[in-house]
Amino acid sequence: MAVRQPSRTLRDATAGLRPGRSGVVLAYHDVISDTAEVYPYAVTESTFLHQLDLVEAVGLRPVTLSHFTDCLAAGDASGLAAIVFDDALVGVHQHALPRLADRGLPWTLLPVTERTGVRPQWWPEASRTMNRTEIDDALSAGATLCAHTTTHASLPGMSTADALDDLRRSRDSLSDWAGTDIRELCYPFGHQNARIRAVASDAGYRVGFTFTNGRSDPRTDMYAQPRLAMHENLRSAKWLATLLRPRRSWPPVRDLGVDDSGDAS
């Protein structure tokens, strides 16, 4: 099915409101059925589709996180939206994958490489994570991959050596699964600091995304890029205002997570 064309009226009305070089990364977690009980950061399928409709209606172009990062590094991510799914929860396979495939939209999956096919201890409300077969299904359906560590531990609480080992192992596994070099990272819980940003660079990543709400911009540290945390209440006027909110009005990214590793931070 062809990608839907933006509404010309809404696209033209909002074109002058979008900040110049920044784009948005839509950070989803679970996508659930319309009859399921909503929990924090879970989005029902109908709300998910509504959010995608408005993204396209204002003229934002969905791209993979890798392409989005290419544009950030080149100095201009304007007009772009990357759709990503933290933790690779099975609800994404059941409810988001078919809809994204129908629309021909690119998207990015963030598996926790040593916690596939299990109930996530860090997210007890969720059913389980995708298993390897389901991750392969996502790749076959056009998904790309991004690193989210091996166990979803808070990186600032790890020693530098352990954090470096974790990030390298996650990257190696994902690169093997995808058949391409994975160089994008989203920090678990958004926890990062100067030490972890340096570790991410040493591990071969070219970007690190936090969980601070905001627009991703080339003028921001590439290892402290914000995203937009997606949830059920982002609908209609509130979602439109969020999409169009200027970069300067969002809070700055700060160091997050307790650094009890014993290393200087």
PDB file of C-alpha atoms in Angstrom:
ATOM      1  CA  MET A   1       0.000   0.000   0.000  1.00  0.00           C
ATOM      2  CA  ALA A   2       1.340   3.438  -0.892  1.00  0.00           C
ATOM      3  CA  VAL A   3       2.412   5.856   1.818  1.00  0.00           C
ATOM      4  CA  ARG A   4      -0.384   8.332   2.537  1.00  0.00           C
ATOM      5  CA  GLN A   5       0.098  11.845   1.226  1.00  0.00           C
ATOM      6  CA  PRO A   6      -0.024  14.706   3.736  1.00  0.00           C
ATOM      7  CA  SER A   7      -3.107  16.875   3.957  1.00  0.00           C
ATOM      8  CA  ARG A   8      -2.156  19.902   1.851  1.00  0.00           C
ATOM      9  CA  THR A   9      -4.181  22.290   4.011  1.00  0.00           C
ATOM     10  CA  LEU A  10      -2.602  21.254   7.306  1.00  0.00           C
ATOM     11  CA  ARG A  11       0.835  20.783   5.759  1.00  0.00           C
ATOM     12  CA  ASP A  12       0.829  24.272   4.251  1.00  0.00           C
ATOM     13  CA  ALA A  13      -0.597  25.860   7.400  1.00  0.00           C
ATOM     14  CA  THR A  14       2.137  24.429   9.597  1.00  0.00           C
ATOM     15  CA  ALA A  15       5.126  24.528   7.240  1.00  0.00           C
ATOM     16  CA  GLY A  16       6.405  27.837   8.577  1.00  0.00           C
ATOM     17  CA  LEU A  17       6.157  26.721  12.190  1.00  0.00           C
ATOM     18  CA  ARG A  18       8.655  23.860  12.074  1.00  0.00           C
ATOM     19  CA  PRO A  19      12.146  24.698  13.367  1.00  0.00           C
ATOM     20  CA  GLY A  20      14.851  24.819  10.727  1.00  0.00           C
ATOM     21  CA  ARG A  21      17.287  21.942  11.192  1.00  0.00           C
ATOM     22  CA  SER A  22      15.709  19.733  13.840  1.00  0.00           C
ATOM     23  CA  GLY A  23      13.601  16.597  13.440  1.00  0.00           C
ATOM     24  CA  VAL A  24      11.723  14.289  15.780  1.00  0.00           C
ATOM     25  CA  VAL A  25      12.357  10.778  17.038  1.00  0.00           C
ATOM     26  CA  LEU A  26       9.133   9.127  18.196  1.00  0.00           C
ATOM     27  CA  ALA A  27      10.071   6.809  21.067  1.00  0.00           C
ATOM     28  CA  TYR A  28       7.417   4.104  21.394  1.00  0.00           C
ATOM     29  CA  HIS A  29       7.403   1.125  23.718  1.00  0.00           C
ATOM     30  CA  ASP A  30       4.383  -1.179  23.585  1.00  0.00           C
ATOM     31  CA  VAL A  31       1.526  -1.032  21.084  1.00  0.00           C
ATOM     32  CA  ILE A  32      -1.548  -2.842  22.396  1.00  0.00           C
ATOM     33  CA  SER A  33      -5.051  -3.695  21.224  1.00  0.00           C
ATOM     34  CA  ASP A  34      -7.818  -1.150  21.650  1.00  0.00           C
ATOM     35  CA  THR A  35      -9.486  -3.400  24.227  1.00  0.00           C
ATOM     36  CA  ALA A  36      -6.384  -3.916  26.398  1.00  0.00           C
ATOM     37  CA  GLU A  37      -5.755  -2.004  29.616  1.00  0.00           C
ATOM     38  CA  VAL A  38      -3.461   0.933  28.931  1.00  0.00           C
ATOM     39  CA  TYR A  39      -0.335   1.230  31.073  1.00  0.00           C
ATOM     40  CA  PRO A  40       2.388   3.927  31.084  1.00  0.00           C
ATOM     41  CA  TYR A  41       4.012   4.359  27.654  1.00  0.00           C
ATOM     42  CA  ALA A  42       1.739   1.767  26.044  1.00  0.00           C
ATOM     43  CA  VAL A  43      -0.245   3.070  23.080  1.00  0.00           C
ATOM     44  CA  THR A  44      -3.398   1.480  21.674  1.00  0.00           C
ATOM     45  CA  GLU A  45      -3.414   0.560  18.028  1.00  0.00           C
ATOM     46  CA  SER A  46      -5.994   3.213  17.113  1.00  0.00           C
ATOM     47  CA  THR A  47      -4.015   5.934  18.909  1.00  0.00           C
ATOM     48  CA  PHE A  48      -0.848   4.749  17.176  1.00  0.00           C
ATOM     49  CA  LEU A  49      -2.527   5.122  13.780  1.00  0.00           C
ATOM     50  CA  HIS A  50      -3.916   8.538  14.743  1.00  0.00           C
ATOM     51  CA  GLN A  51      -0.411   9.681  15.696  1.00  0.00           C
ATOM     52  CA  LEU A  52       1.021   8.429  12.396  1.00  0.00           C
ATOM     53  CA  ASP A  53      -1.748  10.192  10.488  1.00  0.00           C
ATOM     54  CA  LEU A  54      -0.883  13.523  12.066  1.00  0.00           C
ATOM     55  CA  VAL A  55       2.852  13.056  11.501  1.00  0.00           C
ATOM     56  CA  GLU A  56       2.170  12.661   7.799  1.00  0.00           C
ATOM     57  CA  ALA A  57      -0.513  15.365   7.750  1.00  0.00           C
ATOM     58  CA  VAL A  58       1.970  18.044   8.837  1.00  0.00           C
ATOM     59  CA  GLY A  59       4.422  16.919   6.154  1.00  0.00           C
ATOM     60  CA  LEU A  60       6.995  15.072   8.276  1.00  0.00           C
ATOM     61  CA  ARG A  61       8.736  12.278   6.392  1.00  0.00           C
ATOM     62  CA  PRO A  62       9.273   9.007   8.311  1.00  0.00           C
ATOM     63  CA  VAL A  63      12.794   7.592   7.963  1.00  0.00           C
ATOM     64  CA  THR A  64      14.905   4.959   9.678  1.00  0.00           C
ATOM     65  CA  LEU A  65      16.923   6.045  12.700  1.00  0.00           C
ATOM     66  CA  SER A  66      20.111   5.397  10.733  1.00  0.00           C
ATOM     67  CA  HIS A  67      19.024   7.773   7.960  1.00  0.00           C
ATOM     68  CA  PHE A  68      17.865  10.298  10.547  1.00  0.00           C
ATOM     69  CA  THR A  69      21.341  10.131  12.129  1.00  0.00           C
ATOM     70  CA  ASP A  70      22.973  10.592   8.726  1.00  0.00           C
ATOM     71  CA  CYS A  71      21.017  13.823   8.356  1.00  0.00           C
ATOM     72  CA  LEU A  72      21.830  14.986  11.897  1.00  0.00           C
ATOM     73  CA  ALA A  73      25.514  14.410  11.212  1.00  0.00           C
ATOM     74  CA  ALA A  74      25.223  16.302   7.929  1.00  0.00           C
ATOM     75  CA  GLY A  75      23.660  19.258   9.736  1.00  0.00           C
ATOM     76  CA  ASP A  76      19.982  19.130   8.779  1.00  0.00           C
ATOM     77  CA  ALA A  77      17.218  16.787  10.006  1.00  0.00           C
ATOM     78  CA  SER A  78      14.372  19.170   9.223  1.00  0.00           C
ATOM     79  CA  GLY A  79      11.105  17.598   8.138  1.00  0.00           C
ATOM     80  CA  LEU A  80      12.111  14.119   9.310  1.00  0.00           C
ATOM     81  CA  ALA A  81      10.536  11.749  11.830  1.00  0.00           C
ATOM     82  CA  ALA A  82      12.113   8.480  12.985  1.00  0.00           C
ATOM     83  CA  ILE A  83       9.697   5.896  14.426  1.00  0.00           C
ATOM     84  CA  VAL A  84      11.430   3.679  16.979  1.00  0.00           C
ATOM     85  CA  PHE A  85      10.315   0.968  19.418  1.00  0.00           C
ATOM     86  CA  ASP A  86      12.317   0.521  22.610  1.00  0.00           C
ATOM     87  CA  ASP A  87      12.744  -3.019  23.998  1.00  0.00           C
ATOM     88  CA  ALA A  88      11.199  -4.853  20.983  1.00  0.00           C
ATOM     89  CA  LEU A  89       8.021  -5.803  22.874  1.00  0.00           C
ATOM     90  CA  VAL A  90       5.771  -8.430  21.297  1.00  0.00           C
ATOM     91  CA  GLY A  91       2.859  -5.981  21.048  1.00  0.00           C
ATOM     92  CA  VAL A  92       4.881  -4.134  18.410  1.00  0.00           C
ATOM     93  CA  HIS A  93       5.077  -7.325  16.348  1.00  0.00           C
ATOM     94  CA  GLN A  94       1.342  -7.941  16.756  1.00  0.00           C
ATOM     95  CA  HIS A  95      -0.118  -4.453  16.375  1.00  0.00           C
ATOM     96  CA  ALA A  96       2.441  -2.045  14.876  1.00  0.00           C
ATOM     97  CA  LEU A  97       4.350  -4.146  12.344  1.00  0.00           C
ATOM     98  CA  PRO A  98       1.325  -4.942  10.124  1.00  0.00           C
ATOM     99  CA  ARG A  99       0.182  -1.313  10.097  1.00  0.00           C
ATOM    100  CA  LEU A 100       3.630   0.018   9.265  1.00  0.00           C
ATOM    101  CA  ALA A 101       3.999  -2.548   6.491  1.00  0.00           C
ATOM    102  CA  ASP A 102       0.591  -1.599   5.063  1.00  0.00           C
ATOM    103  CA  ARG A 103       1.667   2.028   4.862  1.00  0.00           C
ATOM    104  CA  GLY A 104       5.169   1.290   3.606  1.00  0.00           C
ATOM    105  CA  LEU A 105       6.723   3.265   6.455  1.00  0.00           C
ATOM    106  CA  PRO A 106      10.330   2.786   7.621  1.00  0.00           C
ATOM    107  CA  TRP A 107      10.869   2.127  11.325  1.00  0.00           C
ATOM    108  CA  THR A 108      13.498   1.020  13.806  1.00  0.00           C
ATOM    109  CA  LEU A 109      13.446  -1.692  16.479  1.00  0.00           C
ATOM    110  CA  LEU A 110      15.544  -1.664  19.680  1.00  0.00           C
ATOM    111  CA  PRO A 111      16.007  -5.241  20.951  1.00  0.00           C
ATOM    112  CA  VAL A 112      17.690  -5.889  24.284  1.00  0.00           C
ATOM    113  CA  THR A 113      19.979  -8.523  22.835  1.00  0.00           C
ATOM    114  CA  GLU A 114      20.265 -10.923  25.795  1.00  0.00           C
ATOM    115  CA  ARG A 115      16.635 -10.544  26.865  1.00  0.00           C
ATOM    116  CA  THR A 116      14.685 -11.753  23.824  1.00  0.00           C
ATOM    117  CA  GLY A 117      11.459 -13.742  24.227  1.00  0.00           C
ATOM    118  CA  VAL A 118      11.160 -13.053  27.985  1.00  0.00           C
ATOM    119  CA  ARG A 119       9.098 -10.982  30.385  1.00  0.00           C
ATOM    120  CA  PRO A 120      11.120  -7.770  30.792  1.00  0.00           C
ATOM    121  CA  GLN A 121      12.109  -7.258  34.430  1.00  0.00           C
ATOM    122  CA  TRP A 122      12.490  -3.528  33.777  1.00  0.00           C
ATOM    123  CA  TRP A 123       8.922  -3.274  32.412  1.00  0.00           C
ATOM    124  CA  PRO A 124       6.683  -5.646  34.426  1.00  0.00           C
ATOM    125  CA  GLU A 125       3.430  -4.458  32.826  1.00  0.00           C
ATOM    126  CA  ALA A 126       4.541  -5.673  29.394  1.00  0.00           C
ATOM    127  CA  SER A 127       3.778  -9.172  28.159  1.00  0.00           C
ATOM    128  CA  ARG A 128       7.194 -10.173  26.803  1.00  0.00           C
ATOM    129  CA  THR A 129       9.876  -9.145  24.380  1.00  0.00           C
ATOM    130  CA  MET A 130      10.063 -10.453  20.834  1.00  0.00           C
ATOM    131  CA  ASN A 131      11.934 -13.676  20.242  1.00  0.00           C
ATOM    132  CA  ARG A 132      14.520 -14.022  17.504  1.00  0.00           C
ATOM    133  CA  THR A 133      11.996 -15.340  14.977  1.00  0.00           C
ATOM    134  CA  GLU A 134       9.790 -12.303  15.554  1.00  0.00           C
ATOM    135  CA  ILE A 135      12.768  -9.965  15.260  1.00  0.00           C
ATOM    136  CA  ASP A 136      13.632 -11.638  11.957  1.00  0.00           C
ATOM    137  CA  ASP A 137      10.005 -11.095  10.884  1.00  0.00           C
ATOM    138  CA  ALA A 138      10.435  -7.393  11.647  1.00  0.00           C
ATOM    139  CA  LEU A 139      13.643  -7.231   9.611  1.00  0.00           C
ATOM    140  CA  SER A 140      11.921  -8.977   6.710  1.00  0.00           C
ATOM    141  CA  ALA A 141       9.078  -6.438   6.976  1.00  0.00           C
ATOM    142  CA  GLY A 142      11.538  -3.562   6.574  1.00  0.00           C
ATOM    143  CA  ALA A 143      12.576  -2.690  10.127  1.00  0.00           C
ATOM    144  CA  THR A 144      16.107  -1.601  10.950  1.00  0.00           C
ATOM    145  CA  LEU A 145      17.821  -2.140  14.308  1.00  0.00           C
ATOM    146  CA  CYS A 146      19.289   0.134  16.972  1.00  0.00           C
ATOM    147  CA  ALA A 147      21.202  -0.800  20.108  1.00  0.00           C
ATOM    148  CA  HIS A 148      19.566  -0.746  23.538  1.00  0.00           C
ATOM    149  CA  THR A 149      22.239  -2.749  25.435  1.00  0.00           C
ATOM    150  CA  THR A 150      22.317  -6.459  26.316  1.00  0.00           C
ATOM    151  CA  THR A 151      20.239  -6.484  29.529  1.00  0.00           C
ATOM    152  CA  HIS A 152      18.671  -2.995  29.808  1.00  0.00           C
ATOM    153  CA  ALA A 153      20.851  -2.100  32.809  1.00  0.00           C
ATOM    154  CA  SER A 154      21.417   1.550  33.687  1.00  0.00           C
ATOM    155  CA  LEU A 155      24.763   2.332  32.085  1.00  0.00           C
ATOM    156  CA  PRO A 156      25.989   4.977  34.582  1.00  0.00           C
ATOM    157  CA  GLY A 157      25.806   2.349  37.338  1.00  0.00           C
ATOM    158  CA  MET A 158      28.293   0.132  35.493  1.00  0.00           C
ATOM    159  CA  SER A 159      32.066   0.393  35.471  1.00  0.00           C
ATOM    160  CA  THR A 160      33.581   1.858  32.337  1.00  0.00           C
ATOM    161  CA  ALA A 161      34.966  -1.554  31.348  1.00  0.00           C
ATOM    162  CA  ASP A 162      31.615  -3.308  31.852  1.00  0.00           C
ATOM    163  CA  ALA A 163      29.670  -0.607  30.031  1.00  0.00           C
ATOM    164  CA  LEU A 164      32.110  -0.740  27.114  1.00  0.00           C
ATOM    165  CA  ASP A 165      31.857  -4.532  26.958  1.00  0.00           C
ATOM    166  CA  ASP A 166      28.048  -4.401  27.086  1.00  0.00           C
ATOM    167  CA  LEU A 167      27.750  -1.821  24.323  1.00  0.00           C
ATOM    168  CA  ARG A 168      30.201  -3.672  22.105  1.00  0.00           C
ATOM    169  CA  ARG A 169      28.423  -7.011  22.576  1.00  0.00           C
ATOM    170  CA  SER A 170      25.039  -5.457  21.852  1.00  0.00           C
ATOM    171  CA  ARG A 171      26.361  -3.807  18.716  1.00  0.00           C
ATOM    172  CA  ASP A 172      28.053  -7.012  17.527  1.00  0.00           C
ATOM    173  CA  SER A 173      24.883  -9.071  18.016  1.00  0.00           C
ATOM    174  CA  LEU A 174      22.626  -6.591  16.257  1.00  0.00           C
ATOM    175  CA  SER A 175      25.060  -6.133  13.376  1.00  0.00           C
ATOM    176  CA  ASP A 176      25.095  -9.906  12.926  1.00  0.00           C
ATOM    177  CA  TRP A 177      21.282 -10.143  13.031  1.00  0.00           C
ATOM    178  CA  ALA A 178      20.789  -7.262  10.618  1.00  0.00           C
ATOM    179  CA  GLY A 179      23.698  -8.012   8.307  1.00  0.00           C
ATOM    180  CA  THR A 180      24.842  -4.392   8.532  1.00  0.00           C
ATOM    181  CA  ASP A 181      26.910  -2.315  10.937  1.00  0.00           C
ATOM    182  CA  ILE A 182      24.729  -0.902  13.727  1.00  0.00           C
ATOM    183  CA  ARG A 183      26.060   2.399  15.047  1.00  0.00           C
ATOM    184  CA  GLU A 184      23.018   3.990  16.714  1.00  0.00           C
ATOM    185  CA  LEU A 185      22.291   3.714  20.458  1.00  0.00           C
ATOM    186  CA  CYS A 186      19.390   4.605  22.742  1.00  0.00           C
ATOM    187  CA  TYR A 187      20.357   4.563  26.421  1.00  0.00           C
ATOM    188  CA  PRO A 188      18.161   2.370  28.680  1.00  0.00           C
ATOM    189  CA  PHE A 189      15.911   4.593  30.826  1.00  0.00           C
ATOM    190  CA  GLY A 190      17.647   7.516  29.084  1.00  0.00           C
ATOM    191  CA  HIS A 191      20.416   7.221  31.694  1.00  0.00           C
ATOM    192  CA  GLN A 192      23.694   8.733  30.533  1.00  0.00           C
ATOM    193  CA  ASN A 193      26.417  11.130  31.597  1.00  0.00           C
ATOM    194  CA  ALA A 194      29.695  12.417  30.212  1.00  0.00           C
ATOM    195  CA  ARG A 195      31.500   9.167  31.031  1.00  0.00           C
ATOM    196  CA  ILE A 196      28.872   7.020  29.304  1.00  0.00           C
ATOM    197  CA  ARG A 197      28.771   9.320  26.303  1.00  0.00           C
ATOM    198  CA  ALA A 198      32.522   8.785  25.907  1.00  0.00           C
ATOM    199  CA  VAL A 199      32.066   5.016  26.335  1.00  0.00           C
ATOM    200  CA  ALA A 200      29.419   5.003  23.607  1.00  0.00           C
ATOM    201  CA  SER A 201      31.840   6.694  21.251  1.00  0.00           C
ATOM    202  CA  ASP A 202      34.616   4.259  22.164  1.00  0.00           C
ATOM    203  CA  ALA A 203      32.246   1.336  21.494  1.00  0.00           C
ATOM    204  CA  GLY A 204      31.809   2.522  17.916  1.00  0.00           C
ATOM    205  CA  TYR A 205      28.477   4.309  18.112  1.00  0.00           C
ATOM    206  CA  ARG A 206      28.013   7.586  16.301  1.00  0.00           C
ATOM    207  CA  VAL A 207      24.966   8.814  18.219  1.00  0.00           C
ATOM    208  CA  GLY A 208      23.299   8.337  21.602  1.00  0.00           C
ATOM    209  CA  PHE A 209      19.636   9.119  22.218  1.00  0.00           C
ATOM    210  CA  THR A 210      18.287   9.898  25.687  1.00  0.00           C
ATOM    211  CA  PHE A 211      14.704   9.785  26.964  1.00  0.00           C
ATOM    212  CA  THR A 212      14.491  13.538  27.489  1.00  0.00           C
ATOM    213  CA  ASN A 213      11.600  15.047  25.534  1.00  0.00           C
ATOM    214  CA  GLY A 214      12.626  17.387  22.740  1.00  0.00           C
ATOM    215  CA  ARG A 215      13.592  17.798  19.113  1.00  0.00           C
ATOM    216  CA  SER A 216      16.778  16.192  17.805  1.00  0.00           C
ATOM    217  CA  ASP A 217      19.063  18.809  16.356  1.00  0.00           C
ATOM    218  CA  PRO A 218      22.541  18.966  14.790  1.00  0.00           C
ATOM    219  CA  ARG A 219      23.523  21.671  17.304  1.00  0.00           C
ATOM    220  CA  THR A 220      22.995  19.232  20.200  1.00  0.00           C
ATOM    221  CA  ASP A 221      25.740  16.847  21.359  1.00  0.00           C
ATOM    222  CA  MET A 222      25.404  13.769  19.128  1.00  0.00           C
ATOM    223  CA  TYR A 223      25.631  11.560  22.233  1.00  0.00           C
ATOM    224  CA  ALA A 224      22.903  13.451  24.133  1.00  0.00           C
ATOM    225  CA  GLN A 225      20.104  13.706  21.591  1.00  0.00           C
ATOM    226  CA  PRO A 226      16.510  14.004  22.876  1.00  0.00           C
ATOM    227  CA  ARG A 227      13.461  12.102  21.650  1.00  0.00           C
ATOM    228  CA  LEU A 228       9.676  12.340  22.119  1.00  0.00           C
ATOM    229  CA  ALA A 229       8.241   9.836  24.617  1.00  0.00           C
ATOM    230  CA  MET A 230       5.070   8.469  23.025  1.00  0.00           C
ATOM    231  CA  HIS A 231       2.019   7.663  25.153  1.00  0.00           C
ATOM    232  CA  GLU A 232      -1.735   7.229  24.892  1.00  0.00           C
ATOM    233  CA  ASN A 233      -2.653  10.820  25.746  1.00  0.00           C
ATOM    234  CA  LEU A 234      -0.799  12.346  22.802  1.00  0.00           C
ATOM    235  CA  ARG A 235      -3.791  12.909  20.552  1.00  0.00           C
ATOM    236  CA  SER A 236      -5.261  15.626  18.343  1.00  0.00           C
ATOM    237  CA  ALA A 237      -4.391  19.177  19.414  1.00  0.00           C
ATOM    238  CA  LYS A 238      -1.963  18.037  22.126  1.00  0.00           C
ATOM    239  CA  TRP A 239      -0.063  15.834  19.674  1.00  0.00           C
ATOM    240  CA  LEU A 240      -0.013  18.577  17.038  1.00  0.00           C
ATOM    241  CA  ALA A 241       1.360  21.067  19.581  1.00  0.00           C
ATOM    242  CA  THR A 242       4.029  18.545  20.612  1.00  0.00           C
ATOM    243  CA  LEU A 243       5.109  17.962  17.014  1.00  0.00           C
ATOM    244  CA  LEU A 244       5.402  21.673  16.317  1.00  0.00           C
ATOM    245  CA  ARG A 245       6.863  22.812  19.639  1.00  0.00           C
ATOM    246  CA  PRO A 246      10.105  24.738  18.967  1.00  0.00           C
ATOM    247  CA  ARG A 247      13.420  23.207  19.924  1.00  0.00           C
ATOM    248  CA  ARG A 248      14.373  26.048  22.269  1.00  0.00           C
ATOM    249  CA  SER A 249      11.232  25.548  24.400  1.00  0.00           C
ATOM    250  CA  TRP A 250      12.117  21.970  25.430  1.00  0.00           C
ATOM    251  CA  PRO A 251      14.204  21.318  28.570  1.00  0.00           C
ATOM    252  CA  PRO A 252      17.904  20.636  28.009  1.00  0.00           C
ATOM    253  CA  VAL A 253      19.221  17.096  28.257  1.00  0.00           C
ATOM    254  CA  ARG A 254      20.850  16.487  31.634  1.00  0.00           C
ATOM    255  CA  ASP A 255      22.991  13.708  33.045  1.00  0.00           C
ATOM    256  CA  LEU A 256      20.689  10.994  34.406  1.00  0.00           C
ATOM    257  CA  GLY A 257      21.184   7.866  36.477  1.00  0.00           C
ATOM    258  CA  VAL A 258      23.234   7.290  39.605  1.00  0.00           C
ATOM    259  CA  ASP A 259      26.904   6.838  38.822  1.00  0.00           C
ATOM    260  CA  ASP A 260      27.984   4.338  41.484  1.00  0.00           C
ATOM    261  CA  SER A 261      30.600   2.632  39.358  1.00  0.00           C
ATOM    262  CA  GLY A 262      33.565   4.048  41.216  1.00  0.00           C
ATOM    263  CA  ASP A 263      34.805   5.708  38.011  1.00  0.00           C
ATOM    264  CA  ALA A 264      35.158   9.459  37.714  1.00  0.00           C
ATOM    265  CA  SER A 265      32.161  10.826  35.811  1.00  0.00           C
TER     266      SER A 265
END
